[in-house]
Amino acid sequence: MHAQTVFSKKTLNTRKIFFQWEWMLVLIFILINIINSLISPYYLNAGNLLNATMTFMDKAFILLPMTFVIILGAIDISVGSIVALSAVIMAVLYNTGVPMPVAMAVCIAVGTLCGFINGILIVKFKELSAMIVTLSTMIIYRGIAYIILEDRAAGKFPAWYTFLDGGM
């Protein structure tokens, strides 16, 4: 009798785990990939998978850390402005004669500094929500980027750097 009760509890726990909505998403993901591979012979070939990876890599560098922030129950809406400010500073430095690897390192340092400022403000002023802090810094960072670049474009990067964006 005891073994039957343990078996029932294990079955109940297994059902409880597999009938969560996340498993429905996994099932939909698998079905979409099966259907796409049946529709197109090019869907699962190495070239297409590599191309898709290159296309979404820049977004993944932003989305993966943001996923962890959201899982922790916070939000950061200044990410786009931090990316813009970092890119503007990198482009301006490169166009003034700074070597591209140094400009890229400064770009990463600027993004890190902006995130550090956000973190300090959120921790120091607990009465302010993360959304208010990051909304404020979003406006500030975007404003700084606009002051530096105004309405001009900055480009003319080296070929090896342009190749990092998928060979475009």
PDB file of C-alpha atoms in Angstrom:
ATOM      1  CA  MET A   1       0.000   0.000   0.000  1.00  0.00           C
ATOM      2  CA  HIS A   2       2.826   2.366   0.870  1.00  0.00           C
ATOM      3  CA  ALA A   3       4.603   1.777  -2.472  1.00  0.00           C
ATOM      4  CA  GLN A   4       1.397   2.549  -4.332  1.00  0.00           C
ATOM      5  CA  THR A   5       1.012   5.868  -2.463  1.00  0.00           C
ATOM      6  CA  VAL A   6       4.591   6.884  -3.290  1.00  0.00           C
ATOM      7  CA  PHE A   7       4.014   5.974  -6.945  1.00  0.00           C
ATOM      8  CA  SER A   8       0.826   8.079  -6.999  1.00  0.00           C
ATOM      9  CA  LYS A   9       2.649  11.080  -5.538  1.00  0.00           C
ATOM     10  CA  LYS A  10       5.442  10.750  -8.107  1.00  0.00           C
ATOM     11  CA  THR A  11       2.904  10.549 -10.921  1.00  0.00           C
ATOM     12  CA  LEU A  12       1.051  13.562  -9.525  1.00  0.00           C
ATOM     13  CA  ASN A  13       4.289  15.576  -9.270  1.00  0.00           C
ATOM     14  CA  THR A  14       5.283  14.591 -12.806  1.00  0.00           C
ATOM     15  CA  ARG A  15       1.897  15.664 -14.137  1.00  0.00           C
ATOM     16  CA  LYS A  16       2.144  18.916 -12.217  1.00  0.00           C
ATOM     17  CA  ILE A  17       5.553  19.608 -13.788  1.00  0.00           C
ATOM     18  CA  PHE A  18       4.637  18.685 -17.363  1.00  0.00           C
ATOM     19  CA  PHE A  19       1.289  20.505 -17.400  1.00  0.00           C
ATOM     20  CA  GLN A  20       2.820  23.921 -16.826  1.00  0.00           C
ATOM     21  CA  TRP A  21       2.449  26.523 -19.575  1.00  0.00           C
ATOM     22  CA  GLU A  22       6.211  26.599 -20.222  1.00  0.00           C
ATOM     23  CA  TRP A  23       6.016  23.064 -21.629  1.00  0.00           C
ATOM     24  CA  MET A  24       3.394  24.299 -24.079  1.00  0.00           C
ATOM     25  CA  LEU A  25       5.963  26.825 -25.324  1.00  0.00           C
ATOM     26  CA  VAL A  26       8.556  24.062 -25.733  1.00  0.00           C
ATOM     27  CA  LEU A  27       6.032  21.990 -27.672  1.00  0.00           C
ATOM     28  CA  ILE A  28       5.136  24.945 -29.920  1.00  0.00           C
ATOM     29  CA  PHE A  29       8.843  25.622 -30.522  1.00  0.00           C
ATOM     30  CA  ILE A  30       9.454  21.997 -31.530  1.00  0.00           C
ATOM     31  CA  LEU A  31       6.394  21.921 -33.791  1.00  0.00           C
ATOM     32  CA  ILE A  32       7.360  25.154 -35.544  1.00  0.00           C
ATOM     33  CA  ASN A  33      10.842  23.804 -36.239  1.00  0.00           C
ATOM     34  CA  ILE A  34       9.465  20.512 -37.564  1.00  0.00           C
ATOM     35  CA  ILE A  35       6.979  22.313 -39.833  1.00  0.00           C
ATOM     36  CA  ASN A  36       9.624  24.754 -41.095  1.00  0.00           C
ATOM     37  CA  SER A  37      12.060  21.928 -41.847  1.00  0.00           C
ATOM     38  CA  LEU A  38       9.347  20.112 -43.816  1.00  0.00           C
ATOM     39  CA  ILE A  39       8.396  23.240 -45.781  1.00  0.00           C
ATOM     40  CA  SER A  40      11.927  24.301 -46.725  1.00  0.00           C
ATOM     41  CA  PRO A  41      14.957  22.098 -47.374  1.00  0.00           C
ATOM     42  CA  TYR A  42      17.185  25.071 -46.476  1.00  0.00           C
ATOM     43  CA  TYR A  43      15.763  25.603 -42.980  1.00  0.00           C
ATOM     44  CA  LEU A  44      18.062  23.274 -41.053  1.00  0.00           C
ATOM     45  CA  ASN A  45      21.202  23.547 -43.182  1.00  0.00           C
ATOM     46  CA  ALA A  46      24.409  24.868 -41.635  1.00  0.00           C
ATOM     47  CA  GLY A  47      24.551  28.035 -43.751  1.00  0.00           C
ATOM     48  CA  ASN A  48      21.075  29.133 -42.734  1.00  0.00           C
ATOM     49  CA  LEU A  49      21.685  28.391 -39.054  1.00  0.00           C
ATOM     50  CA  LEU A  50      24.961  30.340 -39.143  1.00  0.00           C
ATOM     51  CA  ASN A  51      23.285  33.245 -40.908  1.00  0.00           C
ATOM     52  CA  ALA A  52      20.463  33.316 -38.346  1.00  0.00           C
ATOM     53  CA  THR A  53      22.999  33.240 -35.533  1.00  0.00           C
ATOM     54  CA  MET A  54      24.933  36.158 -37.011  1.00  0.00           C
ATOM     55  CA  THR A  55      21.717  38.102 -37.574  1.00  0.00           C
ATOM     56  CA  PHE A  56      20.544  37.846 -33.977  1.00  0.00           C
ATOM     57  CA  MET A  57      23.889  37.910 -32.143  1.00  0.00           C
ATOM     58  CA  ASP A  58      23.880  41.660 -31.458  1.00  0.00           C
ATOM     59  CA  LYS A  59      20.359  41.442 -30.049  1.00  0.00           C
ATOM     60  CA  ALA A  60      21.317  38.444 -27.918  1.00  0.00           C
ATOM     61  CA  PHE A  61      24.075  40.440 -26.202  1.00  0.00           C
ATOM     62  CA  ILE A  62      21.399  42.865 -25.033  1.00  0.00           C
ATOM     63  CA  LEU A  63      18.515  40.462 -24.408  1.00  0.00           C
ATOM     64  CA  LEU A  64      20.316  37.788 -22.387  1.00  0.00           C
ATOM     65  CA  PRO A  65      21.407  40.101 -19.542  1.00  0.00           C
ATOM     66  CA  MET A  66      18.007  41.832 -19.652  1.00  0.00           C
ATOM     67  CA  THR A  67      16.365  38.448 -19.167  1.00  0.00           C
ATOM     68  CA  PHE A  68      18.248  38.015 -15.905  1.00  0.00           C
ATOM     69  CA  VAL A  69      17.275  41.521 -14.789  1.00  0.00           C
ATOM     70  CA  ILE A  70      13.594  40.801 -15.468  1.00  0.00           C
ATOM     71  CA  ILE A  71      13.791  37.390 -13.762  1.00  0.00           C
ATOM     72  CA  LEU A  72      15.125  39.164 -10.672  1.00  0.00           C
ATOM     73  CA  GLY A  73      12.013  41.345 -10.702  1.00  0.00           C
ATOM     74  CA  ALA A  74      13.561  44.595 -11.933  1.00  0.00           C
ATOM     75  CA  ILE A  75      13.545  46.448 -15.224  1.00  0.00           C
ATOM     76  CA  ASP A  76      16.035  48.590 -17.103  1.00  0.00           C
ATOM     77  CA  ILE A  77      14.581  50.707 -19.878  1.00  0.00           C
ATOM     78  CA  SER A  78      17.789  52.670 -20.462  1.00  0.00           C
ATOM     79  CA  VAL A  79      19.566  49.854 -22.300  1.00  0.00           C
ATOM     80  CA  GLY A  80      18.915  51.276 -25.774  1.00  0.00           C
ATOM     81  CA  SER A  81      20.225  54.681 -24.740  1.00  0.00           C
ATOM     82  CA  ILE A  82      23.323  53.128 -23.183  1.00  0.00           C
ATOM     83  CA  VAL A  83      23.969  51.282 -26.444  1.00  0.00           C
ATOM     84  CA  ALA A  84      23.465  54.515 -28.402  1.00  0.00           C
ATOM     85  CA  LEU A  85      25.789  56.541 -26.161  1.00  0.00           C
ATOM     86  CA  SER A  86      28.480  53.856 -26.215  1.00  0.00           C
ATOM     87  CA  ALA A  87      28.283  53.541 -30.008  1.00  0.00           C
ATOM     88  CA  VAL A  88      28.405  57.311 -30.502  1.00  0.00           C
ATOM     89  CA  ILE A  89      31.495  57.627 -28.316  1.00  0.00           C
ATOM     90  CA  MET A  90      33.173  54.728 -30.119  1.00  0.00           C
ATOM     91  CA  ALA A  91      32.425  56.199 -33.542  1.00  0.00           C
ATOM     92  CA  VAL A  92      33.543  59.704 -32.604  1.00  0.00           C
ATOM     93  CA  LEU A  93      36.773  58.385 -31.094  1.00  0.00           C
ATOM     94  CA  TYR A  94      37.519  56.294 -34.170  1.00  0.00           C
ATOM     95  CA  ASN A  95      36.762  59.174 -36.533  1.00  0.00           C
ATOM     96  CA  THR A  96      39.168  61.400 -34.579  1.00  0.00           C
ATOM     97  CA  GLY A  97      42.037  58.947 -35.116  1.00  0.00           C
ATOM     98  CA  VAL A  98      41.858  56.615 -32.118  1.00  0.00           C
ATOM     99  CA  PRO A  99      42.588  52.994 -33.144  1.00  0.00           C
ATOM    100  CA  MET A 100      39.428  50.915 -33.408  1.00  0.00           C
ATOM    101  CA  PRO A 101      40.368  48.367 -30.696  1.00  0.00           C
ATOM    102  CA  VAL A 102      40.921  51.231 -28.240  1.00  0.00           C
ATOM    103  CA  ALA A 103      37.630  52.862 -29.290  1.00  0.00           C
ATOM    104  CA  MET A 104      35.863  49.525 -28.778  1.00  0.00           C
ATOM    105  CA  ALA A 105      37.384  49.178 -25.296  1.00  0.00           C
ATOM    106  CA  VAL A 106      36.221  52.699 -24.422  1.00  0.00           C
ATOM    107  CA  CYS A 107      32.769  51.799 -25.786  1.00  0.00           C
ATOM    108  CA  ILE A 108      32.569  48.812 -23.435  1.00  0.00           C
ATOM    109  CA  ALA A 109      33.852  50.941 -20.540  1.00  0.00           C
ATOM    110  CA  VAL A 110      31.197  53.614 -21.194  1.00  0.00           C
ATOM    111  CA  GLY A 111      28.427  51.009 -21.260  1.00  0.00           C
ATOM    112  CA  THR A 112      29.743  49.484 -18.052  1.00  0.00           C
ATOM    113  CA  LEU A 113      29.961  52.895 -16.382  1.00  0.00           C
ATOM    114  CA  CYS A 114      26.392  53.755 -17.387  1.00  0.00           C
ATOM    115  CA  GLY A 115      25.138  50.448 -15.991  1.00  0.00           C
ATOM    116  CA  PHE A 116      27.163  51.024 -12.831  1.00  0.00           C
ATOM    117  CA  ILE A 117      25.582  54.464 -12.408  1.00  0.00           C
ATOM    118  CA  ASN A 118      22.126  52.928 -12.824  1.00  0.00           C
ATOM    119  CA  GLY A 119      22.956  50.274 -10.239  1.00  0.00           C
ATOM    120  CA  ILE A 120      24.298  52.783  -7.729  1.00  0.00           C
ATOM    121  CA  LEU A 121      21.217  54.997  -8.102  1.00  0.00           C
ATOM    122  CA  ILE A 122      18.830  52.054  -7.702  1.00  0.00           C
ATOM    123  CA  VAL A 123      20.651  50.745  -4.622  1.00  0.00           C
ATOM    124  CA  LYS A 124      21.311  54.145  -3.026  1.00  0.00           C
ATOM    125  CA  PHE A 125      17.777  55.495  -3.493  1.00  0.00           C
ATOM    126  CA  LYS A 126      15.604  52.530  -2.572  1.00  0.00           C
ATOM    127  CA  GLU A 127      12.483  54.710  -2.497  1.00  0.00           C
ATOM    128  CA  LEU A 128      12.765  55.154  -6.278  1.00  0.00           C
ATOM    129  CA  SER A 129      11.671  52.288  -8.479  1.00  0.00           C
ATOM    130  CA  ALA A 130      14.088  50.895 -11.044  1.00  0.00           C
ATOM    131  CA  MET A 131      11.739  52.041 -13.794  1.00  0.00           C
ATOM    132  CA  ILE A 132      11.923  55.699 -12.679  1.00  0.00           C
ATOM    133  CA  VAL A 133      15.713  55.604 -12.330  1.00  0.00           C
ATOM    134  CA  THR A 134      16.278  53.950 -15.694  1.00  0.00           C
ATOM    135  CA  LEU A 135      13.718  56.199 -17.395  1.00  0.00           C
ATOM    136  CA  SER A 136      15.643  59.210 -16.105  1.00  0.00           C
ATOM    137  CA  THR A 137      19.022  57.843 -17.107  1.00  0.00           C
ATOM    138  CA  MET A 138      17.605  56.824 -20.489  1.00  0.00           C
ATOM    139  CA  ILE A 139      16.780  60.462 -21.173  1.00  0.00           C
ATOM    140  CA  ILE A 140      20.165  61.621 -19.869  1.00  0.00           C
ATOM    141  CA  TYR A 141      22.216  59.074 -21.851  1.00  0.00           C
ATOM    142  CA  ARG A 142      20.272  59.689 -25.053  1.00  0.00           C
ATOM    143  CA  GLY A 143      20.668  63.448 -24.537  1.00  0.00           C
ATOM    144  CA  ILE A 144      24.431  63.121 -24.098  1.00  0.00           C
ATOM    145  CA  ALA A 145      24.617  61.036 -27.279  1.00  0.00           C
ATOM    146  CA  TYR A 146      22.609  63.681 -29.145  1.00  0.00           C
ATOM    147  CA  ILE A 147      24.803  66.506 -27.797  1.00  0.00           C
ATOM    148  CA  ILE A 148      27.953  64.686 -28.970  1.00  0.00           C
ATOM    149  CA  LEU A 149      26.709  63.631 -32.399  1.00  0.00           C
ATOM    150  CA  GLU A 150      23.936  66.189 -33.044  1.00  0.00           C
ATOM    151  CA  ASP A 151      22.105  65.229 -36.229  1.00  0.00           C
ATOM    152  CA  ARG A 152      25.155  63.895 -38.044  1.00  0.00           C
ATOM    153  CA  ALA A 153      26.112  60.312 -38.765  1.00  0.00           C
ATOM    154  CA  ALA A 154      29.396  58.758 -37.754  1.00  0.00           C
ATOM    155  CA  GLY A 155      30.770  55.877 -39.737  1.00  0.00           C
ATOM    156  CA  LYS A 156      33.606  54.926 -42.062  1.00  0.00           C
ATOM    157  CA  PHE A 157      34.684  51.989 -39.919  1.00  0.00           C
ATOM    158  CA  PRO A 158      37.404  49.550 -40.998  1.00  0.00           C
ATOM    159  CA  ALA A 159      36.392  46.562 -43.111  1.00  0.00           C
ATOM    160  CA  TRP A 160      37.219  44.039 -40.379  1.00  0.00           C
ATOM    161  CA  TYR A 161      34.874  45.827 -37.979  1.00  0.00           C
ATOM    162  CA  THR A 162      32.073  45.973 -40.545  1.00  0.00           C
ATOM    163  CA  PHE A 163      32.558  42.223 -41.134  1.00  0.00           C
ATOM    164  CA  LEU A 164      31.728  41.618 -37.455  1.00  0.00           C
ATOM    165  CA  ASP A 165      28.173  42.699 -38.290  1.00  0.00           C
ATOM    166  CA  GLY A 166      27.585  39.647 -40.430  1.00  0.00           C
ATOM    167  CA  GLY A 167      29.847  40.621 -43.307  1.00  0.00           C
ATOM    168  CA  MET A 168      27.633  43.454 -44.451  1.00  0.00           C
TER     169      MET A 168
END
